[in-house]
Tab-separated table of C-alpha atoms in Angstrom:
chain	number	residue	atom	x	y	z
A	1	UNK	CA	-5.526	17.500	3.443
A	2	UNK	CA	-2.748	18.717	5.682
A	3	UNK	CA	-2.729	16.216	7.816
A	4	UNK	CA	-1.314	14.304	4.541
A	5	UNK	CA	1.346	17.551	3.861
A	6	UNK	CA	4.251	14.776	5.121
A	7	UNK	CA	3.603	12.471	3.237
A	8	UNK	CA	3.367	14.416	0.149
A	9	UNK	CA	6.803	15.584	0.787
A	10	UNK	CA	8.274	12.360	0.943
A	11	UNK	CA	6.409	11.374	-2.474
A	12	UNK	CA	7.636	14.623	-3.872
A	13	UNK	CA	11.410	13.530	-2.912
A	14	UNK	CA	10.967	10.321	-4.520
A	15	UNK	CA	9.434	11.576	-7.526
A	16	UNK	CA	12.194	14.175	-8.280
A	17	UNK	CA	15.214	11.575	-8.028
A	18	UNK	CA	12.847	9.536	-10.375
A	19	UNK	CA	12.727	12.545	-13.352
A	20	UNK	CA	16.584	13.381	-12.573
A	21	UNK	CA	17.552	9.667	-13.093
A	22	UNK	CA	15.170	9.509	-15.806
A	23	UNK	CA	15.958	12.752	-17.856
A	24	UNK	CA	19.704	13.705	-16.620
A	25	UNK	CA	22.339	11.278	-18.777
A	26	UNK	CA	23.928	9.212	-16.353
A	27	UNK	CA	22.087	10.150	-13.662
A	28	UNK	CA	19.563	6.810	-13.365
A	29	UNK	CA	21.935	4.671	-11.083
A	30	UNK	CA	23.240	7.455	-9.146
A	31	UNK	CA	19.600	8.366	-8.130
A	32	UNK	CA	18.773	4.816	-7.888
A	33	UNK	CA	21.532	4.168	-5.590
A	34	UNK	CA	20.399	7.278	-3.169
A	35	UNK	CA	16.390	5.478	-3.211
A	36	UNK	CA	17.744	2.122	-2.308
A	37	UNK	CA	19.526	3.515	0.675
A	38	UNK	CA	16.541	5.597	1.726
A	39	UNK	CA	13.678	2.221	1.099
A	40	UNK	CA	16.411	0.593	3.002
A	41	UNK	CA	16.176	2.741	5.569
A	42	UNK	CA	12.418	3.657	5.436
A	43	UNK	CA	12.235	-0.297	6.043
A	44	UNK	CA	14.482	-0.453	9.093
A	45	UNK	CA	12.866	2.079	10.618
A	46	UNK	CA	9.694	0.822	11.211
A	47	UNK	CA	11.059	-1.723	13.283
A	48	UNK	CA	14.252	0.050	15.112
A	49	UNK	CA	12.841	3.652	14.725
A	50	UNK	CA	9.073	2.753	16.506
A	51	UNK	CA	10.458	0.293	19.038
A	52	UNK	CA	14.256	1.453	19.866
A	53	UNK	CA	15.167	-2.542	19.230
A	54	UNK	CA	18.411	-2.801	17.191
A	55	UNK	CA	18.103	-5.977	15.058
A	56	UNK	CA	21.762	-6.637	13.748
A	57	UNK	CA	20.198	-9.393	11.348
A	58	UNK	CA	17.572	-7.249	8.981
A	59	UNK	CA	19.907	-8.463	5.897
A	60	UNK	CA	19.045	-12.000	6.917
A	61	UNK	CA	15.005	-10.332	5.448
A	62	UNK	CA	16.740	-8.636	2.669
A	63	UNK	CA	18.547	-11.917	1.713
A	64	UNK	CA	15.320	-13.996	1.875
A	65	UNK	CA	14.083	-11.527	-0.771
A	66	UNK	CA	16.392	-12.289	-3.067
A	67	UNK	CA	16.405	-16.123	-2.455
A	68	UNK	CA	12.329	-15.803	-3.028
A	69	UNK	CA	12.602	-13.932	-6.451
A	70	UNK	CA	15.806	-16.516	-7.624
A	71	UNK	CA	13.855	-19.421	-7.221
A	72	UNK	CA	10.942	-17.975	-8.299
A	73	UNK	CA	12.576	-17.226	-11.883
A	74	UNK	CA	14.715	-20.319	-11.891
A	75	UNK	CA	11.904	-22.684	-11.511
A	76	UNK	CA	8.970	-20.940	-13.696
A	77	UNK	CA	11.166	-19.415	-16.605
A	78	UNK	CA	9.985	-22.131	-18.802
A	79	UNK	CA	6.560	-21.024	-18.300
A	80	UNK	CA	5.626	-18.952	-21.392
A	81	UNK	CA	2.096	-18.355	-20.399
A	82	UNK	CA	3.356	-16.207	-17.036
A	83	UNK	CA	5.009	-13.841	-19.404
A	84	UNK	CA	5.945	-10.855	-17.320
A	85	UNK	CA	3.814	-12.495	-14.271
A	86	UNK	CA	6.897	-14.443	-13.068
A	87	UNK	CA	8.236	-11.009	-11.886
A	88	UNK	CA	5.465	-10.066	-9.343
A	89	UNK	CA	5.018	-13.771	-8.419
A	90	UNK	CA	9.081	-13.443	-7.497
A	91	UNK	CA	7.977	-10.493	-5.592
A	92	UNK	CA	5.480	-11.901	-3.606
A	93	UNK	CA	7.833	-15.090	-3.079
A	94	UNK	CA	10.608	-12.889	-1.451
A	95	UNK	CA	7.720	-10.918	0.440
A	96	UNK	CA	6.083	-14.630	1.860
A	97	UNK	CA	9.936	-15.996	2.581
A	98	UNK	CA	10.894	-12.883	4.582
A	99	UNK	CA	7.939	-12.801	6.230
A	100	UNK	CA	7.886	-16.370	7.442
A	101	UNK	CA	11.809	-16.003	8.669
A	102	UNK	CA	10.520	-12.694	10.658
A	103	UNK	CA	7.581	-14.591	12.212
A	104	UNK	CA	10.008	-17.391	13.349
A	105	UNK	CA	12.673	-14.782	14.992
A	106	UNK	CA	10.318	-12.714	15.951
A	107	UNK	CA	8.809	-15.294	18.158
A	108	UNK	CA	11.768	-16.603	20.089
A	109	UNK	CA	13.994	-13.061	19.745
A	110	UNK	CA	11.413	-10.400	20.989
A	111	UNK	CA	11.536	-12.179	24.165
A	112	UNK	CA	14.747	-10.984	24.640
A	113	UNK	CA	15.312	-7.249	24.949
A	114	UNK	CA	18.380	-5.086	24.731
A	115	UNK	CA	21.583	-5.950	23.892
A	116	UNK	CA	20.635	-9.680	23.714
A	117	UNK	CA	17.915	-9.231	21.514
A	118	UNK	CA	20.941	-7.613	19.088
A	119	UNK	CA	22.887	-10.456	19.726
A	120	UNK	CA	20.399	-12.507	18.739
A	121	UNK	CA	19.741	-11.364	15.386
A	122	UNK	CA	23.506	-11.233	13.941
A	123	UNK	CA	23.384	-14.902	15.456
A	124	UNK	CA	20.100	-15.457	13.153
A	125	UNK	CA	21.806	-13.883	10.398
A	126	UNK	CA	24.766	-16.149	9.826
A	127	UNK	CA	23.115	-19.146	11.322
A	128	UNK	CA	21.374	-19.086	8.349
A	129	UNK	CA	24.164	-17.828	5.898
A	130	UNK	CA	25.714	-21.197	7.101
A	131	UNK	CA	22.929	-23.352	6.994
A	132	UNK	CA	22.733	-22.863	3.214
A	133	UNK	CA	26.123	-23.225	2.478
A	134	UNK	CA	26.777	-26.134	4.843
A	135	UNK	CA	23.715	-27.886	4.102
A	136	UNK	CA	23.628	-26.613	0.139
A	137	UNK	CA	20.465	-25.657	0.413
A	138	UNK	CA	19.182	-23.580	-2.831
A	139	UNK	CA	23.253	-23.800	-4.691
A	140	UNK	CA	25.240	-23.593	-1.405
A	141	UNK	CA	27.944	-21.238	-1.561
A	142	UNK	CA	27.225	-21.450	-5.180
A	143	UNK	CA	24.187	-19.420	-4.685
A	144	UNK	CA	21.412	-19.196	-7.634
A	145	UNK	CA	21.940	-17.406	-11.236
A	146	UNK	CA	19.539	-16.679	-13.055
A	147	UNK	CA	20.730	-14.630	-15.768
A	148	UNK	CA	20.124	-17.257	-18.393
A	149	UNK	CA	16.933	-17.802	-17.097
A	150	UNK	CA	15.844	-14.258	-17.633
A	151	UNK	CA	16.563	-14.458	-21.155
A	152	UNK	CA	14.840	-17.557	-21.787
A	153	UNK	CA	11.606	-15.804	-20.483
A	154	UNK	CA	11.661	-12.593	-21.581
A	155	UNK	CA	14.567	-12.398	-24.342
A	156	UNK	CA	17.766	-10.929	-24.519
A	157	UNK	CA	16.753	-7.451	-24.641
A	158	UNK	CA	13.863	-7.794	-21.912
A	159	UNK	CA	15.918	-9.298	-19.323
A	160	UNK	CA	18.486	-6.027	-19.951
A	161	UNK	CA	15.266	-3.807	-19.381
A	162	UNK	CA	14.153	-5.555	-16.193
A	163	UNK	CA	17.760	-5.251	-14.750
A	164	UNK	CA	18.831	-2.210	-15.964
A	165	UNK	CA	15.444	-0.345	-15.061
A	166	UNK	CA	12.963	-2.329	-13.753
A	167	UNK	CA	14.610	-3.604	-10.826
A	168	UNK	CA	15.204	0.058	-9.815
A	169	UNK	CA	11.862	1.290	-10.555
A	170	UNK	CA	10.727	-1.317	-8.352
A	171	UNK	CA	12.931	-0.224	-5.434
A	172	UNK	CA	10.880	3.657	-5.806
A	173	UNK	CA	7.420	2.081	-5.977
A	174	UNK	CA	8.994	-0.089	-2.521
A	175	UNK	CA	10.503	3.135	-0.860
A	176	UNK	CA	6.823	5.147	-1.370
A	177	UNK	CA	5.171	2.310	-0.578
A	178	UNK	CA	6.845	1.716	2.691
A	179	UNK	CA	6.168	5.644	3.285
A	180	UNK	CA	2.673	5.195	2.770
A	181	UNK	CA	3.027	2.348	5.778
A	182	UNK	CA	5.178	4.385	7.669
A	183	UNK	CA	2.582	7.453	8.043
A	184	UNK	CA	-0.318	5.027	8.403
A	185	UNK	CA	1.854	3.408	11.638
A	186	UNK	CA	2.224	7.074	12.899
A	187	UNK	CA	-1.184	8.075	12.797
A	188	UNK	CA	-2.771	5.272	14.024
A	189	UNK	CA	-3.263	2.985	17.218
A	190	UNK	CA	-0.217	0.747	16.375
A	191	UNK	CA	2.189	3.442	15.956
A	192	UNK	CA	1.066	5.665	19.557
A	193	UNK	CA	1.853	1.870	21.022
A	194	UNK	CA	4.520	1.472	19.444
A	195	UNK	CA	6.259	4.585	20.706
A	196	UNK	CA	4.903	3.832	23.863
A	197	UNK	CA	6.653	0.618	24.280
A	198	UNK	CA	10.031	2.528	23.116
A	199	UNK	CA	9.873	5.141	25.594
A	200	UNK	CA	9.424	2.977	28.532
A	201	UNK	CA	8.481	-0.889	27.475
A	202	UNK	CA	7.035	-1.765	31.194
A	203	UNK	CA	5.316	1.558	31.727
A	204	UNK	CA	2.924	0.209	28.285
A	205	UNK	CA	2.831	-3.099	29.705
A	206	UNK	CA	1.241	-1.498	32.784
A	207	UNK	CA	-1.203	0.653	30.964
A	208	UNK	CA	-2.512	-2.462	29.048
A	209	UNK	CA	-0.297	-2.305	25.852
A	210	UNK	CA	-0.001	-5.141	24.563
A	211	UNK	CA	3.997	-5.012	23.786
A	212	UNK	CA	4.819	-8.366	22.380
A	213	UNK	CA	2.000	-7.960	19.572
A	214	UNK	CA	2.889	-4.927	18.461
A	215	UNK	CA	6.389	-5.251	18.467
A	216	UNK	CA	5.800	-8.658	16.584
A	217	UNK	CA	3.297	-5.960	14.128
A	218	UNK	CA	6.531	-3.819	13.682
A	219	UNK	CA	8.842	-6.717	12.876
A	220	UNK	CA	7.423	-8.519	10.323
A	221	UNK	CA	5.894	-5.275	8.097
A	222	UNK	CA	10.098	-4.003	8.166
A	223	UNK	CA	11.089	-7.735	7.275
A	224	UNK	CA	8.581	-7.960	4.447
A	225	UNK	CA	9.766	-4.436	2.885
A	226	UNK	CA	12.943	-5.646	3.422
A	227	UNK	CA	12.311	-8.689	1.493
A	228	UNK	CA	11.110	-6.768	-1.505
A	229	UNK	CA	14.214	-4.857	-1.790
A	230	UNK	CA	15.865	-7.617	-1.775
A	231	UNK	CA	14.257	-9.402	-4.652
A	232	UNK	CA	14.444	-6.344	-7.025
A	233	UNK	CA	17.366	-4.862	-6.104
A	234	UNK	CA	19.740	-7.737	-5.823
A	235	UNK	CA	17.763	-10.571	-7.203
A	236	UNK	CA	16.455	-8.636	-10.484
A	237	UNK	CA	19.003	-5.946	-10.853
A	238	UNK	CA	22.275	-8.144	-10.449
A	239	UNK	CA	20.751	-11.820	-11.923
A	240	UNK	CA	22.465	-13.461	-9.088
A	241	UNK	CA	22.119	-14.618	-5.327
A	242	UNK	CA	25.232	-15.905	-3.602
A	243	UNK	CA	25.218	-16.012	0.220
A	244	UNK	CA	28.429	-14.538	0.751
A	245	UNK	CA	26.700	-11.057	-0.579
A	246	UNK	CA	23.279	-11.218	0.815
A	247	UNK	CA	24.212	-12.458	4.247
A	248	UNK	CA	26.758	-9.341	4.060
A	249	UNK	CA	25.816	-7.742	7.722
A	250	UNK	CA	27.329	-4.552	6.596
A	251	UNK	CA	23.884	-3.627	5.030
A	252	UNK	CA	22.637	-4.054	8.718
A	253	UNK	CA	24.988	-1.725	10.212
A	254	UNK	CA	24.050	0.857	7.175
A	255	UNK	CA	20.578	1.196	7.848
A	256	UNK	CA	21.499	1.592	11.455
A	257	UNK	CA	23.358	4.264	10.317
A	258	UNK	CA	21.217	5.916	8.017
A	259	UNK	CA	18.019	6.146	10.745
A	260	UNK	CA	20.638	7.577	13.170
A	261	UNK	CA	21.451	10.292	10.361
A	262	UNK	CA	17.839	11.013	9.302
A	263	UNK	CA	16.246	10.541	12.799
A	264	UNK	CA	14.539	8.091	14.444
A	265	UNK	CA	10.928	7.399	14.496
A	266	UNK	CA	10.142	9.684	11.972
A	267	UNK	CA	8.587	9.569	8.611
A	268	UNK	CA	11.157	11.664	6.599
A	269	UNK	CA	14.443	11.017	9.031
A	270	UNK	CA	15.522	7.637	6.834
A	271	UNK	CA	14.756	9.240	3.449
A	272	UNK	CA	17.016	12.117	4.060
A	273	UNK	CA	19.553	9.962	6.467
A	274	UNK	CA	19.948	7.744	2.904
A	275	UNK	CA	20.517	10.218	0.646
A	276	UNK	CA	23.158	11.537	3.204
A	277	UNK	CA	25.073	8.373	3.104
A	278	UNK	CA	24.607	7.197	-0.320
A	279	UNK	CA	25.988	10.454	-1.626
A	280	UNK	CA	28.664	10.770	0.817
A	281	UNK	CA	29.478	7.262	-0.294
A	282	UNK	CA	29.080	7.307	-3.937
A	283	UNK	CA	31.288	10.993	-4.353
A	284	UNK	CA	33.919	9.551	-1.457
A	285	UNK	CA	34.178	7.008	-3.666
A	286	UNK	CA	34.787	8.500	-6.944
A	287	UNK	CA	37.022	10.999	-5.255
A	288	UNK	CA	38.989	9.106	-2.918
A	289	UNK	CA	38.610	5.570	-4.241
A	290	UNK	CA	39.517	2.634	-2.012
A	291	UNK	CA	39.913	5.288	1.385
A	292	UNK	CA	35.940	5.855	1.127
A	293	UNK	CA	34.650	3.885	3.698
A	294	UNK	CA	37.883	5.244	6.063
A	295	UNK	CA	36.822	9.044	5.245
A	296	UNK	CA	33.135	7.948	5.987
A	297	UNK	CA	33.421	6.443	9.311
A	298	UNK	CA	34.982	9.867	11.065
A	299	UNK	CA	32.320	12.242	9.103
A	300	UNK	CA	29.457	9.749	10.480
A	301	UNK	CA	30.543	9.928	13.401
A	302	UNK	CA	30.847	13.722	13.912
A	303	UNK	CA	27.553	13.997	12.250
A	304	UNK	CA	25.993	11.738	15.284
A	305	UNK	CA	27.477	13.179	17.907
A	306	UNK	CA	26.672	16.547	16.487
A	307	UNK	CA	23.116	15.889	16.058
A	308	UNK	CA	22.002	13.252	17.923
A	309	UNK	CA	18.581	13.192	16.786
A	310	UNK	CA	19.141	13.177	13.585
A	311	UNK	CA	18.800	15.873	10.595
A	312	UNK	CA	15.415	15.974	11.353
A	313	UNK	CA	15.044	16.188	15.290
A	314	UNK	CA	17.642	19.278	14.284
A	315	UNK	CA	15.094	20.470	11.467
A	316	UNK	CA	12.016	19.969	13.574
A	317	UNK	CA	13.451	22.145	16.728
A	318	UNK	CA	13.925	24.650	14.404
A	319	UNK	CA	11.153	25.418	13.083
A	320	UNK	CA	8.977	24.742	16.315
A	321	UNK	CA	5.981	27.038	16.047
A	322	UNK	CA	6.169	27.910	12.350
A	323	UNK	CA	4.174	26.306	9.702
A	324	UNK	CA	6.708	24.070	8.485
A	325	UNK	CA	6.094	22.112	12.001
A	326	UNK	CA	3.592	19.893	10.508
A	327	UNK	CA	5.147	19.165	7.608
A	328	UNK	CA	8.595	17.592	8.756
A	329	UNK	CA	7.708	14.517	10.573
């Protein structure tokens, strides 16, 4: 049972931002805002946090999401049998398209390493932000909307549910999920390679790792998590897909940032990293609107070079030989 102590924490984190959203007035997209930026992060991390490769085009997953559960809901609306089916078939849409897209980088990219392998990816990203507006593929520039098409299948009042609290309560069951992943990755054959390969990638070459497979492994689980937050909390929660937004590599550079905060490689690093940014973002915001992002960058900054591994590399030295050890991974 204590082996699972981590893991229970994490739960425990997202379970209390669930009761304050849910029983605090005005509190539900505040606390939903904080879990989107730590799934988002719990997601990245697999992949950057277990192999050290930076992959500037994750929102290209995020956006394939969202494209999945649009065209899901656009096309089978009219289906009345499907009911409130159409919603996890969206899901699993977004999951299939991301994963497919991360197969196909992940083939030709992971041959690269390093700063070309980054390069790579933001190339990936608008490549294919172009491709659909150039080539109109799914609305163009136009993107999909499918806020009409919510209310044909579930009614006025049930597509304001699914987008007003659904879509977020989605996002939670995502950011466990991804948790439960996360731990499983740590604890287990793939994750000891994985770290292996990010220490020194020829060294587990040498030793009979089998690099390319696992990093492959890494890739496509953080694409396909990414997917699902990107059908329910853009595709569901806002009732629209436009390119412009979902190609937006500034979501990228965020869950770069938010690992960095939290720690890398770790299980609760990304969930504390994004409730660090969100909430330095949401009250920077509120305070100092329009300046929030220039107020931001400096404090992020400091924070990194202040601890560079993270809250929790920090955390963890500190309480080196206590009981708490084993808990904060």
């Amino acid at each position: 049972m204590r082996r699972y102590y981590p893991l229970i924490l994490v739960s425990s984190i997202y379970l209390v931002l669930f009761l304050i959203g849910m029983d605090v007035k005005g509190m539900w997209q505040p606390m939903a805002l904080l879990v989107f930026y730590a799934a988002l992060g719990q997601a990245f991390n697999i992949f950057l946090g277990m192999t050290g490769y930076v992959d500037f085009g994750y929102v290209a997953f995020l956006a394939m999401g969202s494209y999945g559960m649009a065209i899901t809901i656009s096309n089978l609306h009219d289906i009345q049998w499907l009911g409130w089916g159409i919603v996890p078939i969206g899901l699993i849409a977004g999951l299939v398209m991301s994963a497919l897209l991360s197969t196909a980088v992940g083939a030709i990219a992971l041959r690269l390493r390093g700063a070309y392998f980054a390069i790579a990816t933001i190339g990936v990203n608008e490549g294919f932000r172009y491709l659909i507006e150039g080539a109109r593929i799914w609305g163009g520039a136009e993107g999909i909307i499918i806020s009409k098409a919510l209310r044909t299948a579930f009614g006025a009042d049930g597509a304001n549910y699914i987008s007003t609290f659904w879509a977020d309560a989605f996002v939670y069951i995502i950011a466990v999920s991804t948790a439960f992943v996360t731990f499983f990755y740590l604890n287990s054959r793939i994750g000891y390679a994985l770290l292996a390969l990010r220490e020194d990638e020829d060294a587990a070459r040498v030793m009979g790792i089998n690099t390319t497979r696992y990093k492959i492994i890494a890739f496509i689980t953080s694409a396909s998590f990414g997917g699902l937050i990107g059908a329910s909390a853009w595709a569901l929660k806002l009732t629209y897909v436009f390119p412009a937004d979902v190609f937006e590599i500034t979501y990228a550079v965020e869950a770069i940032v938010i690992v960095l905060l939290g720690g890398t490689g770790t299980l609760l690093g990304p969930v504390i990293g994004g409730i660090i940014y969100a909430s330095l973002k949401y009250w920077l915001s509120v305070i100092f609107p329009g300046l929030q992002l220039f107020i931001l960058a400096p404090i992020i900054i400091v924070i990194i070079v202040v601890f560079p591994q993270g809250f929790i590399g920090l955390l963890k030295t500190r309480l080196k030989g206590t009981r708490m050890e084993g808990v904060i991974v």
